[in-house]
XYZ file of C-alpha atoms in Angstrom:
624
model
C 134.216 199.441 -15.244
C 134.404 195.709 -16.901
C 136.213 192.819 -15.152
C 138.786 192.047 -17.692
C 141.656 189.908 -15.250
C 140.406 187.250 -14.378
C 143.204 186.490 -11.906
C 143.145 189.077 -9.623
C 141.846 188.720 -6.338
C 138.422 189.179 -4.805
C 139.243 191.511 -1.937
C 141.031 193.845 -4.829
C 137.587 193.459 -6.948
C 135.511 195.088 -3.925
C 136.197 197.958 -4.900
C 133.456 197.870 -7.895
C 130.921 197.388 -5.280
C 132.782 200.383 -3.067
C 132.322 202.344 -6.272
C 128.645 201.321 -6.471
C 128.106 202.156 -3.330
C 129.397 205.697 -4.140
C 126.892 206.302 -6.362
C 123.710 205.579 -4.864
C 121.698 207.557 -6.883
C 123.550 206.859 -10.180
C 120.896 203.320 -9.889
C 117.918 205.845 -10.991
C 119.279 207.483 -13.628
C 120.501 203.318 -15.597
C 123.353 201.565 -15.985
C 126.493 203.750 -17.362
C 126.720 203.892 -21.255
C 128.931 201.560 -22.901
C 131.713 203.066 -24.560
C 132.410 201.133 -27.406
C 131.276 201.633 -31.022
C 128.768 198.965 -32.582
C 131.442 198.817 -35.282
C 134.522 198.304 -33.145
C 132.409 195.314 -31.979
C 131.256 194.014 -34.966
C 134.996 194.537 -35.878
C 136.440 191.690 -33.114
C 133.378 189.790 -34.290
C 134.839 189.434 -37.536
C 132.992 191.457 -40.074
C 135.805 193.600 -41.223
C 136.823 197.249 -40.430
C 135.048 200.068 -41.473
C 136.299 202.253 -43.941
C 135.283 206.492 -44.904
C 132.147 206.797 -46.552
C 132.407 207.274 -50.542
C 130.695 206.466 -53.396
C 131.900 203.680 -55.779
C 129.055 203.836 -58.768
C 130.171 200.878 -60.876
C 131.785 201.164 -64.762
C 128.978 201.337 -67.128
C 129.012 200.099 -70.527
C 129.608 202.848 -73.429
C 125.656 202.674 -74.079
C 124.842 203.068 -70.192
C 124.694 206.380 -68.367
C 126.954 206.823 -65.337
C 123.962 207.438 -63.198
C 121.768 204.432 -64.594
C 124.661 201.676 -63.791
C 125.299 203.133 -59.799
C 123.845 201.372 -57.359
C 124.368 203.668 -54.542
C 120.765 205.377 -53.622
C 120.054 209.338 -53.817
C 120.082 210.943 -50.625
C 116.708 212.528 -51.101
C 114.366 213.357 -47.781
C 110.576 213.894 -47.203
C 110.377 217.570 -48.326
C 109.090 218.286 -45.000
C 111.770 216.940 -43.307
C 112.305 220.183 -40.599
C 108.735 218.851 -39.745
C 109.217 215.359 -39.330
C 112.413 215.703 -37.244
C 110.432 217.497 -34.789
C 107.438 215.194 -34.511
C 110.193 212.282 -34.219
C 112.030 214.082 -31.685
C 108.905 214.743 -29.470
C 107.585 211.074 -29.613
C 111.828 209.793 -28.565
C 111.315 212.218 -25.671
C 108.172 210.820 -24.726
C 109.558 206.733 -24.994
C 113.261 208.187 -23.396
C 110.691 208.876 -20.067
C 109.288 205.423 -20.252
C 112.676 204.131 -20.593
C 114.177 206.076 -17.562
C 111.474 204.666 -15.752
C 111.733 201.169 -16.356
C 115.793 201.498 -15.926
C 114.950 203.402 -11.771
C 113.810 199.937 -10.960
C 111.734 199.099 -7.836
C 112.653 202.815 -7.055
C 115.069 204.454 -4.280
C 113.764 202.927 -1.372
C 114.626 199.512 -2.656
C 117.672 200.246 -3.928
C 118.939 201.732 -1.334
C 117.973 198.406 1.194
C 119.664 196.079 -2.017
C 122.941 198.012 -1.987
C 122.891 197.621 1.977
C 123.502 194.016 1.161
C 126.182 194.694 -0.489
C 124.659 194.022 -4.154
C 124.945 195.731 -7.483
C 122.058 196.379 -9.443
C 121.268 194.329 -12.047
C 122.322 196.444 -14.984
C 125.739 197.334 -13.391
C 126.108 193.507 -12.537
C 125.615 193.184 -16.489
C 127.994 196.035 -17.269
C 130.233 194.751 -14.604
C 130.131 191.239 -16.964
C 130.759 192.683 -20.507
C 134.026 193.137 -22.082
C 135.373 196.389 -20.979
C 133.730 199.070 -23.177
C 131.387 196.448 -25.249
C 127.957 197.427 -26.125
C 125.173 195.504 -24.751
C 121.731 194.920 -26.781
C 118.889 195.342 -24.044
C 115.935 193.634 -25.143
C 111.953 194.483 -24.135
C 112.832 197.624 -21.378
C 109.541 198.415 -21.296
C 107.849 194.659 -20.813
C 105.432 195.297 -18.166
C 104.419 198.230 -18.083
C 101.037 199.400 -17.410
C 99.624 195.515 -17.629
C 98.897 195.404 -13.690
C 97.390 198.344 -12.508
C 99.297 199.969 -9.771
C 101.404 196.998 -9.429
C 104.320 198.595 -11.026
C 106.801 196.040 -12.419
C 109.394 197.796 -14.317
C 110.794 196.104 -17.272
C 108.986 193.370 -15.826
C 111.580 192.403 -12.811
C 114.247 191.342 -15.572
C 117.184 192.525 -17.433
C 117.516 190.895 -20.730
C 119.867 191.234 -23.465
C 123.369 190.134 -25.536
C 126.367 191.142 -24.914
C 130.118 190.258 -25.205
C 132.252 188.422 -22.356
C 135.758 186.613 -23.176
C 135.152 187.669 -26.885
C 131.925 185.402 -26.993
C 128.537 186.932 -27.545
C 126.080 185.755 -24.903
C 122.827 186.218 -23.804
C 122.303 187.191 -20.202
C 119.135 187.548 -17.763
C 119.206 189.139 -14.713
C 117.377 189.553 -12.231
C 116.019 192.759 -10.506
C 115.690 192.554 -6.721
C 114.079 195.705 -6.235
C 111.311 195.103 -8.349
C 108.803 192.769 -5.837
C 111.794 190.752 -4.599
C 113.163 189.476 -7.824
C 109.684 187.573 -7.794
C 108.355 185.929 -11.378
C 105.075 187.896 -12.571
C 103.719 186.386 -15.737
C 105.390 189.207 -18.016
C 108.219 188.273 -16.033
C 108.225 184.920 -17.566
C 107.492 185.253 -21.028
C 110.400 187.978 -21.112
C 112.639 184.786 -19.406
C 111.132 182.420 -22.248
C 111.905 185.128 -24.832
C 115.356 185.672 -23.815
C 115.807 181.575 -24.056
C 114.158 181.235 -27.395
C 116.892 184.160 -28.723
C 119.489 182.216 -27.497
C 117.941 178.915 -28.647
C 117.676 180.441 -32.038
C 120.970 182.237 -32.383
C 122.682 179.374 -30.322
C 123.853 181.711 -28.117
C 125.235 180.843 -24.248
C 123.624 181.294 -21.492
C 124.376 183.330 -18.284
C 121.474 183.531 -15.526
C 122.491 186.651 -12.932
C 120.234 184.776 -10.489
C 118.365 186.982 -7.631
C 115.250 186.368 -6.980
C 112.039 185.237 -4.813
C 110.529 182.634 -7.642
C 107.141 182.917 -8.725
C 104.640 185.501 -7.372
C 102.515 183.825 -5.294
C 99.339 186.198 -5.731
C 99.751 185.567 -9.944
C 100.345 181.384 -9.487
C 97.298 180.639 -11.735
C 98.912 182.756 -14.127
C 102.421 181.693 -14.463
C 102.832 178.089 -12.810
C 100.594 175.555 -14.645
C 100.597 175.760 -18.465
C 103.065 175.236 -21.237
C 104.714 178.487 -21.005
C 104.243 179.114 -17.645
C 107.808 179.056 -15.208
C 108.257 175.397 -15.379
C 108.851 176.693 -19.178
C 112.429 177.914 -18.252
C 113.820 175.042 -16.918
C 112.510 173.171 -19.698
C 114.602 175.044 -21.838
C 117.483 174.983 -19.788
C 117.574 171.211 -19.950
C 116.633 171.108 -24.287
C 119.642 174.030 -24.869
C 122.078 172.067 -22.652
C 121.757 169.229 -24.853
C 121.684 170.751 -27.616
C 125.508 172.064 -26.605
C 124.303 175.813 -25.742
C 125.859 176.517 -22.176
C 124.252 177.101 -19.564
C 125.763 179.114 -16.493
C 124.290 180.386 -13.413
C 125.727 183.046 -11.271
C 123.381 182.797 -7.655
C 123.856 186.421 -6.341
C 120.628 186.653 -4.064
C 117.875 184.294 -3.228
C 116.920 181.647 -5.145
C 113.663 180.083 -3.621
C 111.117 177.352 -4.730
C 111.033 176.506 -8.229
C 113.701 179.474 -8.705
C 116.090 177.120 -7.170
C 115.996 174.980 -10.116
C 117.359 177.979 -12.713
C 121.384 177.081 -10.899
C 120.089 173.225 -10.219
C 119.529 173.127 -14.144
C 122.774 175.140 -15.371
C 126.035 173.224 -16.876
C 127.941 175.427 -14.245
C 127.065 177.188 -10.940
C 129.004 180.568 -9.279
C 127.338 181.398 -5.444
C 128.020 184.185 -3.473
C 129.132 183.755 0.188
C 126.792 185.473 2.510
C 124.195 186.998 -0.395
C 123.174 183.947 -2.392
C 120.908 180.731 -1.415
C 119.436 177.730 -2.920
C 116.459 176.287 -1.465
C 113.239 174.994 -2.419
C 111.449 175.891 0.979
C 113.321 178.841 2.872
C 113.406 178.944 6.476
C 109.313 179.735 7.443
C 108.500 177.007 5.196
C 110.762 174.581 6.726
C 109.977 175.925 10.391
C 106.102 175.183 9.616
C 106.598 171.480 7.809
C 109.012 170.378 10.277
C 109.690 172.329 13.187
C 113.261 172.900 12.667
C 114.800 175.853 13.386
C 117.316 177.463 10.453
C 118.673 180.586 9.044
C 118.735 180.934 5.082
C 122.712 180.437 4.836
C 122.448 177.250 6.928
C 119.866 175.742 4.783
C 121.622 177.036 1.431
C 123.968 179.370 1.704
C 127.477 178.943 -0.398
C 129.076 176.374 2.065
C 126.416 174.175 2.068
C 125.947 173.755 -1.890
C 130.427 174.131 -2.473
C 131.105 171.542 0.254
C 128.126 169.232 0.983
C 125.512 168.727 -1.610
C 127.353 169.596 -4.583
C 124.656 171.626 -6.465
C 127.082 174.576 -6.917
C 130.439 174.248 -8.600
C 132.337 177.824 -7.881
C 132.674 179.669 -4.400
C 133.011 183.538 -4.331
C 133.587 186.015 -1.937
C 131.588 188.619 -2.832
C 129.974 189.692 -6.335
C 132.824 190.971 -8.029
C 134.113 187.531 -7.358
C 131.584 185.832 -9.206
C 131.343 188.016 -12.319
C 135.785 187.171 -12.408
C 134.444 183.440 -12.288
C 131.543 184.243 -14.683
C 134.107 185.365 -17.129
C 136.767 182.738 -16.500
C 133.867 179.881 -17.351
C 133.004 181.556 -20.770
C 136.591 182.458 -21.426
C 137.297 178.402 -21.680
C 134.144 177.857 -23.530
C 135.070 176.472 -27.030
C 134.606 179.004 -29.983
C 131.496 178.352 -32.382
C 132.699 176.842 -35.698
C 132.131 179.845 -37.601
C 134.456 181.886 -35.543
C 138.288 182.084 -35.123
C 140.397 182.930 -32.197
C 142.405 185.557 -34.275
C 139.361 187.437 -35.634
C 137.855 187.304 -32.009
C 140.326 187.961 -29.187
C 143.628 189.858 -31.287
C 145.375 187.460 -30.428
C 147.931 185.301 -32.712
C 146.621 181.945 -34.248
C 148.078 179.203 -32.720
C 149.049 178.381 -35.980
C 150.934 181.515 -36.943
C 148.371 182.533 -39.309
C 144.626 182.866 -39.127
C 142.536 179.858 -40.262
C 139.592 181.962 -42.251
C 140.662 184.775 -44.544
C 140.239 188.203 -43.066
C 136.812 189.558 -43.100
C 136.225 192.121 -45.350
C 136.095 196.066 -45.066
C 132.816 197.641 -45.193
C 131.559 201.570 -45.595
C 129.799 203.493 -43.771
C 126.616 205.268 -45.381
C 126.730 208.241 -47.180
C 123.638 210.106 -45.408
C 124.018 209.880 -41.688
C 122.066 207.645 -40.360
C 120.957 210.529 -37.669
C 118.880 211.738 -40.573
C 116.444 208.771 -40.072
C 114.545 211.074 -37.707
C 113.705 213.044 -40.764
C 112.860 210.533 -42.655
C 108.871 209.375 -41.712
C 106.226 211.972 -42.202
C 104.267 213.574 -39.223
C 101.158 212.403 -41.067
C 101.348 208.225 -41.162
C 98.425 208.713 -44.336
C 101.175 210.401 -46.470
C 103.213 208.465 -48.851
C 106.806 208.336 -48.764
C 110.056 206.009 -50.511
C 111.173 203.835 -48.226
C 114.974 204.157 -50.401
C 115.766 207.072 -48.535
C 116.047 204.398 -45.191
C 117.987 202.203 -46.880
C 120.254 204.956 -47.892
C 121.088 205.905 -44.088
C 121.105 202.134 -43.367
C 123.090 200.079 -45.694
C 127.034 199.846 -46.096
C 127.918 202.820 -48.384
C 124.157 203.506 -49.622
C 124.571 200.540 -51.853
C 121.584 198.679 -53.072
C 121.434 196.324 -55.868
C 117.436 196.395 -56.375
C 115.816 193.253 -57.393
C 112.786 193.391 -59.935
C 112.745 196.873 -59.287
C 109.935 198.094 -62.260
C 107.804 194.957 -60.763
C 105.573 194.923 -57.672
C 106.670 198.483 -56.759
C 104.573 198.958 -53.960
C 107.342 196.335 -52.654
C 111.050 197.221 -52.229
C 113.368 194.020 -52.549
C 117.061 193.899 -53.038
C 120.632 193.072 -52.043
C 122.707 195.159 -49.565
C 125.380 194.857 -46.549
C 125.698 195.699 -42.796
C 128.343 196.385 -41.699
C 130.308 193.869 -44.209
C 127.854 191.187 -43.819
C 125.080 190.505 -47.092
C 121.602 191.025 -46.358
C 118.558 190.607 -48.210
C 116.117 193.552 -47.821
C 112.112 193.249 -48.110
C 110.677 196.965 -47.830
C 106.955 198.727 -47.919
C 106.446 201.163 -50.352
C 102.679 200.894 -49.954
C 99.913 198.586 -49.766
C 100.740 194.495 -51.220
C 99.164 194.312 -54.564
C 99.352 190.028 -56.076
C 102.328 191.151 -58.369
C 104.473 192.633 -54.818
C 103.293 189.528 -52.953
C 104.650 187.278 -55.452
C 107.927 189.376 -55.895
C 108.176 188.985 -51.924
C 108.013 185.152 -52.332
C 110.565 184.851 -55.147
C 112.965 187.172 -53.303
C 112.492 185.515 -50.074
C 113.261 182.257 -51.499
C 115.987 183.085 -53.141
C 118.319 184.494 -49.811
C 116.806 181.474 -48.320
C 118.698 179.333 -51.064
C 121.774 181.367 -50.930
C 121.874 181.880 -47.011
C 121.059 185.307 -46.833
C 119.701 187.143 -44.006
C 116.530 188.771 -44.027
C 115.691 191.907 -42.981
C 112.004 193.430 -43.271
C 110.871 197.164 -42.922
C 107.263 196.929 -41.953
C 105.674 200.028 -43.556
C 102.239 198.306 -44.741
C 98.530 198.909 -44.295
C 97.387 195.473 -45.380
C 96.901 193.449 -48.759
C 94.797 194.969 -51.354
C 90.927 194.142 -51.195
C 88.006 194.613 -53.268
C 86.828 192.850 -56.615
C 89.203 193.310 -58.587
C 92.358 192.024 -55.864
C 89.959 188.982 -55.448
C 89.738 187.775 -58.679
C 93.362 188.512 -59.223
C 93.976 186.069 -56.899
C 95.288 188.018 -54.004
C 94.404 185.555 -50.878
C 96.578 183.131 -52.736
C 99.562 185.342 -53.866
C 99.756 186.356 -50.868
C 99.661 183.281 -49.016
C 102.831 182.254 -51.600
C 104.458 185.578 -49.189
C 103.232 184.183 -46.028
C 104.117 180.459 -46.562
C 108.177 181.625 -48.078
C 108.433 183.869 -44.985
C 107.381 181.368 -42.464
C 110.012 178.602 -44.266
C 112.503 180.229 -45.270
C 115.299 179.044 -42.855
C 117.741 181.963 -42.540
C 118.286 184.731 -40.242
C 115.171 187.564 -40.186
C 115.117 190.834 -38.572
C 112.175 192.946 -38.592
C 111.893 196.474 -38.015
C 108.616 197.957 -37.964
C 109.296 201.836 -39.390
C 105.550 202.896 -39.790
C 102.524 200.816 -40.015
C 102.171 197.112 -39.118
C 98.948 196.362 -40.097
C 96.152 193.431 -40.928
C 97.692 190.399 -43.128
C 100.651 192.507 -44.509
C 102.173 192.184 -41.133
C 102.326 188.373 -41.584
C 103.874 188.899 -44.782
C 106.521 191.181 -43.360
C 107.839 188.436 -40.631
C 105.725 190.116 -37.718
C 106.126 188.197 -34.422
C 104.420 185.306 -35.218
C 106.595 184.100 -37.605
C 109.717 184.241 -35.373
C 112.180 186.413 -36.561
C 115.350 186.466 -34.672
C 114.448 190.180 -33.511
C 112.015 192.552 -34.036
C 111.641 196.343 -33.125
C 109.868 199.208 -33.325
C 110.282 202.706 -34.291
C 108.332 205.396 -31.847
C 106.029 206.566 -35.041
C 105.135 202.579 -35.880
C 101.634 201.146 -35.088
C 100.559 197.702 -35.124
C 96.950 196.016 -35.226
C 94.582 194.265 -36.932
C 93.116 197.879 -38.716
C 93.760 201.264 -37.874
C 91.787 203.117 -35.558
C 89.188 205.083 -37.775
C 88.972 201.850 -39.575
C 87.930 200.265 -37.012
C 85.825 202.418 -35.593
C 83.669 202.802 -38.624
C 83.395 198.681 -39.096
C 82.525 198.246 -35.475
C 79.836 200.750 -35.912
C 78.523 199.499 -38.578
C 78.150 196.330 -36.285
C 76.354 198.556 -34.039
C 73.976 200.065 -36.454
C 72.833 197.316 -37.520
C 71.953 195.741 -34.102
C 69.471 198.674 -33.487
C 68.118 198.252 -36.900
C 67.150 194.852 -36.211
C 65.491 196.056 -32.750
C 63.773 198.451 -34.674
C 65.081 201.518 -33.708
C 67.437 204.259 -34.694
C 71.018 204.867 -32.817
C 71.055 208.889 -32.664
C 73.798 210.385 -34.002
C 75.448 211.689 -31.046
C 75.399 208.030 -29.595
C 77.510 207.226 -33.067
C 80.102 209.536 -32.767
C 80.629 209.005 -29.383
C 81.230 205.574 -30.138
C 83.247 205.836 -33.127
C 85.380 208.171 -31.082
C 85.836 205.285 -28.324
C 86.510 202.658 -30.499
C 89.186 204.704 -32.744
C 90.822 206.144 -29.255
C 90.950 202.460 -27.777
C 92.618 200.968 -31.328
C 94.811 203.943 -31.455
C 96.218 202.967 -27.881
C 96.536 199.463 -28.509
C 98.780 200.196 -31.765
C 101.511 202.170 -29.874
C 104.733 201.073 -29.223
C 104.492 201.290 -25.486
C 101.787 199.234 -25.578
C 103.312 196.503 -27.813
C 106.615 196.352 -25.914
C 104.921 196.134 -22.507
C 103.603 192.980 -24.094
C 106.337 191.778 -25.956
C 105.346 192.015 -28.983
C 108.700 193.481 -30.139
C 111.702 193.090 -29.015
C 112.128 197.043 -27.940
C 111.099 200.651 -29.422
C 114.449 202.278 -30.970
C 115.812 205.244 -31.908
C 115.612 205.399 -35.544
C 119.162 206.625 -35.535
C 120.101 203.778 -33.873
C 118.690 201.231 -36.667
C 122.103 200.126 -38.477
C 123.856 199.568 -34.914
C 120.776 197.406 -33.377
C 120.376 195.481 -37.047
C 123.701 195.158 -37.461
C 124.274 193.315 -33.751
C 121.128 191.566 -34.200
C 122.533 190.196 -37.363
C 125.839 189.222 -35.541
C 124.184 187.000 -33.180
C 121.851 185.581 -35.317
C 125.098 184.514 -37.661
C 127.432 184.134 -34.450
C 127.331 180.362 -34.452
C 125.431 179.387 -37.311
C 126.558 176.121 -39.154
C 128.713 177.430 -42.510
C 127.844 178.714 -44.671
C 124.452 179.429 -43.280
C 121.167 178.353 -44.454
C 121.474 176.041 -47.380
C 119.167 175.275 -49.517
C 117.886 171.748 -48.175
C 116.894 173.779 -45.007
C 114.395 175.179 -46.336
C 111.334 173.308 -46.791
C 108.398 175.140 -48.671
C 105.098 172.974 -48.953
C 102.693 173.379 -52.135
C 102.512 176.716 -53.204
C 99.043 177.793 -54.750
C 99.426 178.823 -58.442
């Protein structure tokens, strides 16, 4: 259930946490699904309504065949496609465990002793939020996991994601209670900073669903003193704020220490009567510096900061309370330029007419995009045409291909999500000079016209040897690497199969901060491949005993090579990556066109208009 009146009364609103409280064990199992379709949203965002599915090859001249003028792409599959659906479906219900996991929390001992407080969890809190029946992007589920040993800390103590409230998208962190107290371990903090630098990006407001301890004490060195550490957040805070990104805080537990500064920093500030406390010592602290006896309420309960020092701005009852106030502060939030109150809320324009014309229509594909879990053989070595992704991704399986009999080891072109253009930049192999420089031109060219970006990672590296060298690879592909990094538009990347070496710098991997990136539960990312690996590293090896003047034995080779390949091999999976964040979250690759297409939303939510001209770009010399 959503909170959609915001005028009705608190004691009436108790009965979401009554209903919470019902289903105790409902906590384990996640949040309840969402109703709403990814297109109904995308819908009152303004990109159009969806229409059936058809084909609509264009009119060819006399001299041109029917078939050579269309632009919508064949539905053909990996001929082992029976295969591959299994393999796919096997790996999804391998990462569908991982995710159940990270969604039980601290577990049912501490969820039990957090709903004794009275408190939803912090996914139901975020449902709770949302427009009724609104989808909500979750980002990095699975940060955390496996990084400290048996120090469990599912989805690293943090809920992160965008969602919809008042007809606004915003991007929401809250925290989990049950996991060590709410308490900040460092993957804790780099998910916060993540969730900030989204917003930053996509200009996005914030709402903080605050509960929580502050840092972990036993972890300081490792996520109080440097750059990134917590001080980060609140950093942030302050540089969004004045850049005109909201800031609201909704204190629904402890906030303690430096934690205290997360409401202390927001534009606007909701406490809870009873549950939620601002302090930068709590009561032993205090007792030990000064003697003075206090209880947590007394020293910052909801009275305190409403009626004497001022550092809260909005007193509620109980939770359900806050999330009404929540709402009402976004709900007078002004819309972002690019947006109009008609398209947004269905309600009439003030005017009597809307101010933009209406969005326009868009298809759905042809192929379903279920069929995406067919798509990527078993075997990563085997070769396959990326064409038959696009087909279950794009608006109506239309895609005008750019320099198509050029660089064909690269897949570039123009299609549409869900109404809204978007430049595609697809593997179809390794990066030969004449793909790289393909991937340059096309890159610069949706940066001129304000096109977003999005990149299928499917790529084993650049090509080496003699020949690539003298061809000038190193600098054609810098020319890839240097338009990627500039080009000032909105990128999504989605890694569908490998992510490897230089080519995933080319692609827009993480460190060249695309607005989102994912993973599929086939992809692997790393420097090399395992065997690779392996055999370079033991070549290291050999020739360390050669120079000792011995012989390694064979069986000490293999051994080795075995290690080496096992421990690369682990390090490329996605479970591994997202624990880390260095994705933004393993999906179902039925689920591509619905993540893309609200990643692309957000990204383009507020966005200056039209977005990304092409003075925003700025290049630097390219090598020639």
């Amino acid at each position: 259930m959503a909170l959609k009146a915001s005028g009705k009364a608190a004691s009436a609103l108790r009965l979401l946490l009554e209903q919470a409280g019902a289903t105790a064990n409902a906590g384990l199992a996640g949040a309840p699904q969402r109703s709403a379709t990814t297109a109904g949203l995308l819908q009152q965002l303004g990109a159009g309504t969806a229409a059936a599915p058809q084909p609509q090859p264009r009119r060819p001249f006399a001299s041109v065949a029917a078939s050579s003028a269309s632009n919508v792409l064949p539905p053909a599959l990996d001929k082992d496609a029976t295969a591959n659906r299994s393999a796919m479906a096997a790996l999804l219900t391998h990462m569908e465990g991982l995710h159940a996991h990270a969604r039980a929390g601290g577990g049912a001992t501490a969820i039990a002793r957090h709903r004794s407080r009275g408190k939803l969890l912090p996914r139901e809190r975020i449902d709770a939020l949302l427009d009724e029946g609104s989808p909500f992007l979750e980002l990095s589920p699975l940060a955390g996991r496996g990084m400290y040993g048996h120090d469990d800390v599912p989805s690293g103590g943090l809920v992160t994601g965008i969602g919809k409230v008042a007809g606004r998208l915003v991007a929401v962190v809250a925290n989990d209670a049950t996991v060590k107290g709410g308490t900040y371990y460092p993957i804790t903090v780099k998910k916060h900073l993540r969730l900030q630098e989204v917003a930053a990006a996509c200009r996005l407001p914030c709402l903080y669903l605050v509960d929580s301890g502050g840092a972990n004490l036993p972890r300081q060195a490792e996520v109080f003193p440097d750059r990134d550490h917590f001080g980060r957040i609140f950093y942030n805070q302050a540089r969004m704020s004045g850049q005109g990104i909201p800031q609201i805080a909704v204190v629904l537990g402890s906030c303690t220490a430096g934690g205290a500064y997360v409401p202390a920093m927001a534009d606007e500030c909701v406490i809870v009567a009873g549950n939620g406390t601002i302090f930068l010592a709590g009561p032993p602290l205090v007792k030990a510096a000064t003697g003075e006896d206090v209880s947590a309420e007394e020293l910052g309960g909801a009275d305190l900061h409403c009626r004497s020092s001022g550092v809260t701005d909005h007193y509620a009852h109980d939770e359900a309370h806050a999330l009404v106030l929540a709402r009402d502060i976004v709900a007078n939030l002004p819309l972002p330029p690019s947006a109009t109150a008609p398209t947004l809320l269905g309600a009439p324009s003030p005017l009597g007419a809307p101010s933009s014309p209406p969005a326009p229509s868009w298809s759905e594909p042809l192929h379903p995009p279920e069929e995406l879990r067919a798509a990527v053989p078993a075997d990563p070595r085997r070769p396959w045409d990326v064409r038959c992704v696009l087909a279950r991704l794009l608006d109506g399986s239309r895609f005008d291909e750019f320099k198509a009999n050029y660089g064909t080891t690269l897949v570039t072109g123009f299609g549409s999500l869900y109404g809204r253009p978007v430049g595609v930049v697809a593997n179809n192999g390794v990066l030969f000079s004449a793909a790289a420089q393909k991937g340059a031109h096309f890159v610069q060219l949706c940066a001129q016209r304000g096109i977003p970006l999005l990149f299928l990672q499917n790529i084993t590296g650049f090509m080496v040897g003699r020949a690539a060298e003298a061809g000038g690879i190193a600098k054609d592909g810098a020319k890839m690497v240097r338009a990627v990094a500039n080009a000032e538009v909105p990128k999504v990347t989605v890694v569908i199969g490998g992510s490897f070496g230089a080519g995933n710098y080319g692609m827009c991997g993480r460190a060249y901060s695309p607005h989102f990136m994912y993973m599929w539960p086939n992809a692997r990312i790393g420097v090399m491949g395992g065997e690779q690996a392996a055999g370079v590293l033991a070549q290291v090896e050999a020739e360390k005993h050669r120079r000792k003047g011995g012989a390694w034995p064979a069986a000490e080779e293999e051994a080795f090579r075995a290690k080496m390949a096992a421990l690369y091999d682990e390090q490329a999976r996605p479970e591994y990556a997202g624990a880390r964040l260095w994705d933004d979250g393993c999906i179902d690759p039925a689920d591509t066109r619905r993540v893309v297409g609200l990643s692309l939303a957000a990204a383009t939510w507020n966005r200056p208009a039209p977005p990304g001209a092409v003075d925003d770009s700025r290049w630097g010399p390219f090598r020639f």
